[in-house]
Coordinates of C-alpha atoms in Angstrom, one line a residue:
X1 CA 23.7 12.3 -0.7
X2 CA 22.9 9.9 -3.5
X3 CA 20.8 6.9 -2.8
X4 CA 19.9 3.7 -4.6
X5 CA 16.6 2.0 -3.8
X6 CA 16.4 -1.8 -4.4
X7 CA 13.1 -3.6 -4.4
X8 CA 11.7 -0.1 -4.3
X9 CA 8.0 -0.9 -4.7
X10 CA 6.0 2.2 -5.0
X11 CA 8.6 4.2 -3.1
X12 CA 7.9 4.3 0.7
X13 CA 11.6 4.1 1.6
X14 CA 12.5 6.6 -1.2
X15 CA 10.0 9.2 0.1
X16 CA 11.7 9.5 3.5
X17 CA 15.1 10.0 2.0
X18 CA 13.9 12.5 -0.5
X19 CA 12.1 14.4 2.3
X20 CA 15.5 14.5 4.0
X21 CA 17.0 16.1 0.9
X22 CA 18.8 13.1 -0.5
X23 CA 18.7 12.2 -4.2
X24 CA 17.5 8.9 -5.5
X25 CA 19.8 8.2 -8.5
X26 CA 18.6 4.7 -9.3
X27 CA 15.8 2.3 -8.3
X28 CA 14.9 -1.3 -9.2
X29 CA 11.4 -2.9 -9.2
X30 CA 10.4 -6.1 -10.9
X31 CA 6.6 -5.6 -11.0
X32 CA 5.8 -3.3 -13.9
X33 CA 2.4 -2.3 -12.5
X34 CA 4.0 -1.2 -9.2
X35 CA 6.9 0.4 -11.0
X36 CA 4.4 2.7 -12.8
X37 CA 3.4 4.3 -9.4
X38 CA 7.1 4.7 -8.5
X39 CA 7.8 6.3 -11.9
X40 CA 4.8 8.7 -11.8
X41 CA 5.7 9.9 -8.3
X42 CA 9.5 9.9 -8.8
X43 CA 9.8 10.9 -12.5
X44 CA 13.5 12.0 -12.3
X45 CA 14.8 8.7 -10.9
X46 CA 16.5 6.2 -13.2
X47 CA 14.0 3.4 -12.7
X48 CA 15.0 -0.1 -13.8
X49 CA 12.0 -2.4 -14.3
X50 CA 13.6 -5.8 -14.4
X51 CA 14.5 -8.9 -12.5
X52 CA 17.3 -7.8 -10.2
X53 CA 19.4 -10.8 -11.2
X54 CA 19.8 -9.2 -14.6
X55 CA 21.1 -5.9 -13.3
X56 CA 23.1 -6.6 -10.0
X57 CA 26.5 -6.1 -11.8
X58 CA 29.1 -3.6 -12.7
X59 CA 27.5 -2.9 -16.0
X60 CA 24.6 -1.2 -14.2
X61 CA 26.0 -0.2 -10.9
X62 CA 29.4 1.4 -10.5
X63 CA 31.7 2.0 -7.6
X64 CA 30.8 5.1 -5.5
X65 CA 27.7 6.0 -7.6
X66 CA 25.7 6.3 -4.4
X67 CA 26.5 7.0 -0.7
X68 CA 23.5 5.0 0.6
X69 CA 21.7 1.8 -0.6
X70 CA 18.2 1.2 0.8
X71 CA 15.8 -1.7 0.3
X72 CA 14.1 -4.8 1.7
X73 CA 14.7 -8.0 -0.1
X74 CA 11.5 -10.1 0.2
X75 CA 12.2 -12.9 2.7
X76 CA 10.6 -15.7 0.8
X77 CA 14.0 -16.7 -0.6
X78 CA 15.5 -17.2 2.9
X79 CA 14.6 -20.9 2.7
X80 CA 17.6 -22.9 3.6
X81 CA 17.6 -25.0 6.7
X82 CA 20.1 -26.8 8.9
X83 CA 23.9 -26.9 9.0
X84 CA 24.2 -26.0 5.3
X85 CA 23.0 -22.4 5.8
X86 CA 26.3 -20.8 6.5
X87 CA 28.4 -22.4 3.7
X88 CA 25.7 -22.4 1.0
X89 CA 23.4 -19.5 1.8
X90 CA 24.7 -17.0 -0.7
X91 CA 25.0 -19.5 -3.5
X92 CA 21.6 -21.1 -3.1
X93 CA 19.4 -20.0 -6.0
X94 CA 16.4 -19.6 -3.7
X95 CA 18.2 -16.8 -1.9
X96 CA 18.9 -14.7 -5.1
X97 CA 17.0 -11.7 -3.8
X98 CA 19.4 -11.3 -0.8
X99 CA 22.4 -12.2 -3.0
X100 CA 21.4 -9.5 -5.5
X101 CA 21.2 -6.9 -2.7
X102 CA 24.6 -8.0 -1.6
X103 CA 26.0 -7.9 -5.1
X104 CA 24.9 -4.3 -5.5
X105 CA 26.4 -3.3 -2.2
X106 CA 29.6 -5.0 -3.3
X107 CA 29.6 -3.2 -6.7
X108 CA 28.9 0.3 -5.3
X109 CA 30.5 0.1 -1.9
X110 CA 28.2 2.7 -0.3
X111 CA 29.1 4.4 3.0
X112 CA 25.9 2.9 4.5
X113 CA 23.0 0.7 3.7
X114 CA 19.5 0.2 5.2
X115 CA 18.0 -3.3 5.0
X116 CA 14.4 -3.6 6.0
X117 CA 12.6 -6.9 6.6
X118 CA 9.9 -8.7 8.5
X119 CA 10.5 -9.3 12.2
X120 CA 10.5 -13.0 11.6
X121 CA 13.8 -12.9 9.9
X122 CA 15.5 -12.8 13.3
X123 CA 14.2 -16.3 14.2
X124 CA 14.0 -18.1 10.9
X125 CA 15.8 -21.4 11.2
X126 CA 16.5 -20.6 14.8
X127 CA 18.4 -17.4 14.0
X128 CA 20.9 -19.1 11.7
X129 CA 19.8 -17.2 8.6
X130 CA 20.1 -13.8 10.3
X131 CA 23.5 -14.7 11.7
X132 CA 24.6 -15.7 8.3
X133 CA 23.5 -12.4 6.8
X134 CA 25.5 -10.6 9.5
X135 CA 28.5 -12.7 8.8
X136 CA 28.4 -12.2 5.0
X137 CA 28.4 -8.4 5.3
X138 CA 31.3 -8.5 7.8
X139 CA 33.4 -10.8 5.7
X140 CA 36.4 -8.9 4.1
X141 CA 37.1 -11.7 1.7
X142 CA 33.6 -11.3 0.1
X143 CA 34.0 -7.5 0.0
X144 CA 37.5 -7.1 -1.4
X145 CA 39.0 -6.0 1.8
X146 CA 36.2 -3.8 3.0
X147 CA 33.6 -4.7 5.7
X148 CA 30.3 -3.4 7.1
X149 CA 29.6 -3.1 10.8
X150 CA 26.0 -4.2 11.1
X151 CA 23.4 -2.9 13.6
X152 CA 19.8 -4.0 13.9
X153 CA 16.7 -2.9 15.7
X154 CA 13.1 -4.0 15.8
X155 CA 11.0 -0.9 15.3
X156 CA 7.3 -0.4 15.9
X157 CA 5.7 2.2 13.6
X158 CA 3.5 3.6 16.4
X159 CA 6.6 4.7 18.3
X160 CA 7.5 7.0 15.5
X161 CA 4.2 8.9 15.3
X162 CA 2.4 6.5 12.9
X163 CA -1.1 5.2 13.8
X164 CA -0.2 1.5 13.2
X165 CA 1.3 -1.3 15.3
X166 CA 3.6 -2.4 12.5
X167 CA 6.8 -4.1 13.5
X168 CA 9.8 -4.5 11.2
X169 CA 13.5 -5.2 11.7
X170 CA 15.9 -2.6 10.4
X171 CA 19.5 -3.5 9.7
X172 CA 22.0 -0.7 9.2
X173 CA 25.4 -1.3 7.7
X174 CA 28.2 1.2 8.0
X175 CA 31.4 0.8 5.9
X176 CA 34.7 0.2 7.6
X177 CA 33.9 1.8 11.0
X178 CA 32.1 1.1 14.2
X179 CA 29.5 3.4 15.7
X180 CA 27.4 3.6 18.8
X181 CA 24.0 3.0 17.2
X182 CA 22.1 3.4 20.4
X183 CA 23.6 6.8 21.0
X184 CA 23.0 7.9 17.4
X185 CA 19.4 6.6 17.6
X186 CA 18.8 8.7 20.7
X187 CA 20.5 11.7 19.2
X188 CA 18.3 11.5 16.1
X189 CA 15.2 11.3 18.2
X190 CA 16.2 14.4 20.1
X191 CA 17.0 16.3 17.0
X192 CA 13.7 15.4 15.4
X193 CA 11.7 16.3 18.5
X194 CA 13.4 19.7 18.5
X195 CA 12.7 20.3 14.8
X196 CA 9.1 18.8 14.8
X197 CA 7.8 18.7 18.4
X198 CA 4.8 16.6 17.5
X199 CA 6.8 14.0 15.5
X200 CA 6.7 11.2 18.1
X201 CA 3.2 12.0 19.4
X202 CA 0.8 9.1 19.8
X203 CA -1.4 9.3 16.7
X204 CA -4.9 7.8 16.6
X205 CA -7.0 6.6 13.6
X206 CA -9.1 9.8 14.1
X207 CA -5.9 11.9 13.9
X208 CA -5.0 10.2 10.7
X209 CA -8.2 10.0 8.7
X210 CA -10.8 11.9 10.7
X211 CA -10.8 14.9 8.3
X212 CA -11.4 13.0 5.1
X213 CA -14.7 13.7 3.4
X214 CA -17.0 10.9 2.1
X215 CA -15.4 8.6 -0.5
X216 CA -16.2 9.0 -4.2
X217 CA -16.5 6.6 -7.1
X218 CA -13.6 8.3 -8.9
X219 CA -11.6 8.4 -5.7
X220 CA -10.9 12.1 -6.2
X221 CA -11.9 14.5 -3.4
X222 CA -11.3 18.1 -2.5
X223 CA -8.2 18.5 -0.2
X224 CA -9.6 18.8 3.3
X225 CA -8.3 21.2 5.9
X226 CA -5.6 19.5 8.0
X227 CA -6.6 19.5 11.7
X228 CA -4.2 17.3 13.6
X229 CA -0.5 17.6 13.5
X230 CA -0.2 14.3 11.7
X231 CA -2.6 15.5 9.0
X232 CA -0.5 18.6 8.7
X233 CA 2.7 16.5 8.3
X234 CA 1.1 14.7 5.4
X235 CA -0.8 17.6 3.9
X236 CA -0.8 18.4 0.2
X237 CA -0.7 21.8 -1.4
X238 CA -2.8 20.4 -4.3
X239 CA -6.5 21.1 -4.5
X240 CA -7.4 17.4 -5.0
X241 CA -6.5 14.1 -3.4
X242 CA -6.8 10.8 -5.2
X243 CA -7.4 7.1 -4.3
X244 CA -10.3 7.7 -1.9
X245 CA -12.7 5.2 -3.4
X246 CA -14.4 2.4 -1.5
X247 CA -14.6 -1.4 -2.2
X248 CA -18.0 -2.7 -3.2
X249 CA -18.8 -5.5 -0.7
X250 CA -21.2 -8.4 -1.1
X251 CA -24.5 -8.3 0.7
X252 CA -23.3 -11.0 3.1
X253 CA -20.2 -8.9 4.0
X254 CA -22.3 -5.8 4.5
X255 CA -24.7 -7.7 6.8
X256 CA -21.8 -8.9 8.9
X257 CA -20.0 -5.5 9.1
X258 CA -23.2 -3.9 10.5
X259 CA -23.1 -6.3 13.4
X260 CA -19.5 -5.5 14.4
X261 CA -18.8 -2.6 16.8
X262 CA -15.6 -0.6 17.4
X263 CA -12.8 -2.9 18.5
X264 CA -14.8 -6.1 17.9
X265 CA -14.1 -8.7 15.2
X266 CA -15.5 -11.9 13.7
X267 CA -16.0 -13.5 17.1
X268 CA -19.2 -11.5 17.7
X269 CA -20.7 -12.9 14.5
X270 CA -21.0 -16.5 15.8
X271 CA -20.3 -17.7 12.3
X272 CA -17.7 -20.0 10.8
X273 CA -15.6 -17.3 9.2
X274 CA -12.9 -18.9 7.1
X275 CA -9.8 -16.7 7.6
X276 CA -6.3 -17.1 8.9
X277 CA -6.4 -13.6 10.4
X278 CA -7.3 -13.2 14.1
X279 CA -8.6 -9.8 13.4
X280 CA -11.0 -10.9 10.6
X281 CA -14.0 -8.6 10.3
X282 CA -12.4 -6.3 12.8
X283 CA -13.6 -2.7 13.1
X284 CA -11.1 0.0 13.8
X285 CA -11.6 2.4 16.7
X286 CA -11.2 6.2 16.3
X287 CA -9.1 6.4 19.4
X288 CA -6.7 3.5 18.7
X289 CA -4.0 2.4 16.3
X290 CA -4.5 0.1 13.3
X291 CA -2.8 -3.3 13.2
X292 CA -0.4 -3.8 10.4
X293 CA -1.8 -2.6 7.1
X294 CA -1.5 -5.6 4.7
X295 CA -2.1 -6.1 1.0
X296 CA -5.6 -7.2 1.8
X297 CA -6.9 -4.2 3.6
X298 CA -9.8 -4.0 1.2
X299 CA -11.2 -7.4 2.4
X300 CA -13.2 -7.6 5.6
X301 CA -11.9 -11.1 6.3
X302 CA -8.3 -10.0 5.8
X303 CA -7.9 -8.3 9.2
X304 CA -9.1 -5.3 11.3
X305 CA -9.7 -3.0 8.3
X306 CA -13.4 -2.0 8.7
X307 CA -13.9 1.8 9.0
X308 CA -14.7 3.0 12.5
X309 CA -18.2 4.2 11.5
X310 CA -19.0 3.1 8.0
X311 CA -19.8 -0.4 6.8
X312 CA -16.9 -0.8 4.4
X313 CA -13.2 -1.5 4.6
X314 CA -10.8 1.5 4.6
X315 CA -10.1 3.2 1.2
X316 CA -6.6 3.2 -0.3
X317 CA -6.3 6.8 0.7
X318 CA -7.2 6.0 4.3
X319 CA -4.7 3.1 4.3
X320 CA -2.1 5.4 2.8
X321 CA -2.7 7.9 5.6
X322 CA -2.3 5.1 8.2
X323 CA 0.9 4.2 6.4
X324 CA 2.1 7.8 6.5
X325 CA 2.1 8.5 2.8
X326 CA 1.8 12.2 1.9
X327 CA -1.5 13.2 0.5
X328 CA 0.0 14.2 -2.9
X329 CA 1.2 10.7 -3.5
X330 CA -0.9 9.1 -6.3
X331 CA -1.2 5.3 -6.5
X332 CA -1.7 4.0 -10.0
X333 CA -3.1 0.7 -11.3
X334 CA -6.0 -1.6 -10.5
X335 CA -7.3 -2.2 -7.0
X336 CA -5.2 -5.3 -6.4
X337 CA -1.9 -3.7 -7.3
X338 CA -2.7 -0.5 -5.3
X339 CA -3.5 -2.5 -2.2
X340 CA -0.2 -4.4 -2.7
X341 CA 1.7 -1.1 -3.1
X342 CA 0.4 0.3 0.1
X343 CA 0.5 -2.9 2.2
X344 CA 4.1 -3.8 1.3
X345 CA 5.5 -0.3 1.7
X346 CA 7.8 1.0 4.4
X347 CA 6.0 3.9 6.1
X348 CA 7.5 7.0 4.7
X349 CA 7.6 8.8 8.0
X350 CA 9.6 5.9 9.5
X351 CA 11.9 6.2 6.4
X352 CA 12.4 9.9 7.1
X353 CA 13.6 9.0 10.6
X354 CA 15.9 6.4 9.2
X355 CA 17.4 8.9 6.8
X356 CA 18.2 11.2 9.7
X357 CA 19.8 8.2 11.5
X358 CA 22.0 7.6 8.5
X359 CA 22.9 11.3 8.3
X360 CA 24.2 11.0 11.9
X361 CA 26.0 7.7 11.2
X362 CA 28.1 8.8 8.2
X363 CA 28.0 12.6 8.4
X364 CA 31.5 14.2 8.4

């Protein structure tokens, strides 16, 4: 089926749907540096690099041009409070990201859409914002007689064979019909377990990055032999892998990292570490999961991102492995934008599962 990816980033959501044999026909990304990575890895997609407010209309998107719309509008715009939420939410300029997502759905009228967001959206303004979103997509007056039945679940990446305790809310909208989402979710899990028996296995940090050779200044390494089932799932047929270069840390940061053991964090340093992250200066353990990979995984004070053995934070390739990006995916740009691309992405392996769920929701 044809898919449109809004707020596509570097393409984490797209990758899962492509792996499930869907075709991405159009994508939208505002950040030109991040869009470069999307374009390089998805060269055949019609990528629009623009503010979504300029393109969320019938001049760009036409009825039935896609069966599925995917994307996660950043939640910063969901800023209204109090009794005005319901009546003014969609008109409030601060919520333009959500409104633009809705506008594209209204233009295209896909059979289904997938809306990904942070878990906190469920409780923002005591749940009123989330309830308003549900009401908007169910309102036939706003959708010219159509409606979407909405279903939502909080998903944890580690439950889908990803070595990361990342939680996100997934909202699925199905046009003009009701489904038993719990039954379909269970059905999809059973199907994938039959097709790929190791898909839902518990995956450790060692399973994810244990076969990677030492990092290089260029970030280019020889493709290592895949040992774990997870490594095999992400394996590349190319002879080289990119983005395996380490951050150069200050002398003070290096001294601190040397004193932190597996599973420990800044508390053992007995210093006044200025960080909002409870896992600051945390060292990963080979046998455990990572916490959520954020856009600051290259910074020791940014969370639990220190390599299990080496006195450095994880490389972009190691972070990409933990996020379940395939090894042949190349991240383009400077260090800051690459960290942003990886940290903000939907894990592609989770996206693959969601694509299968959508297949079962709207398949004939």
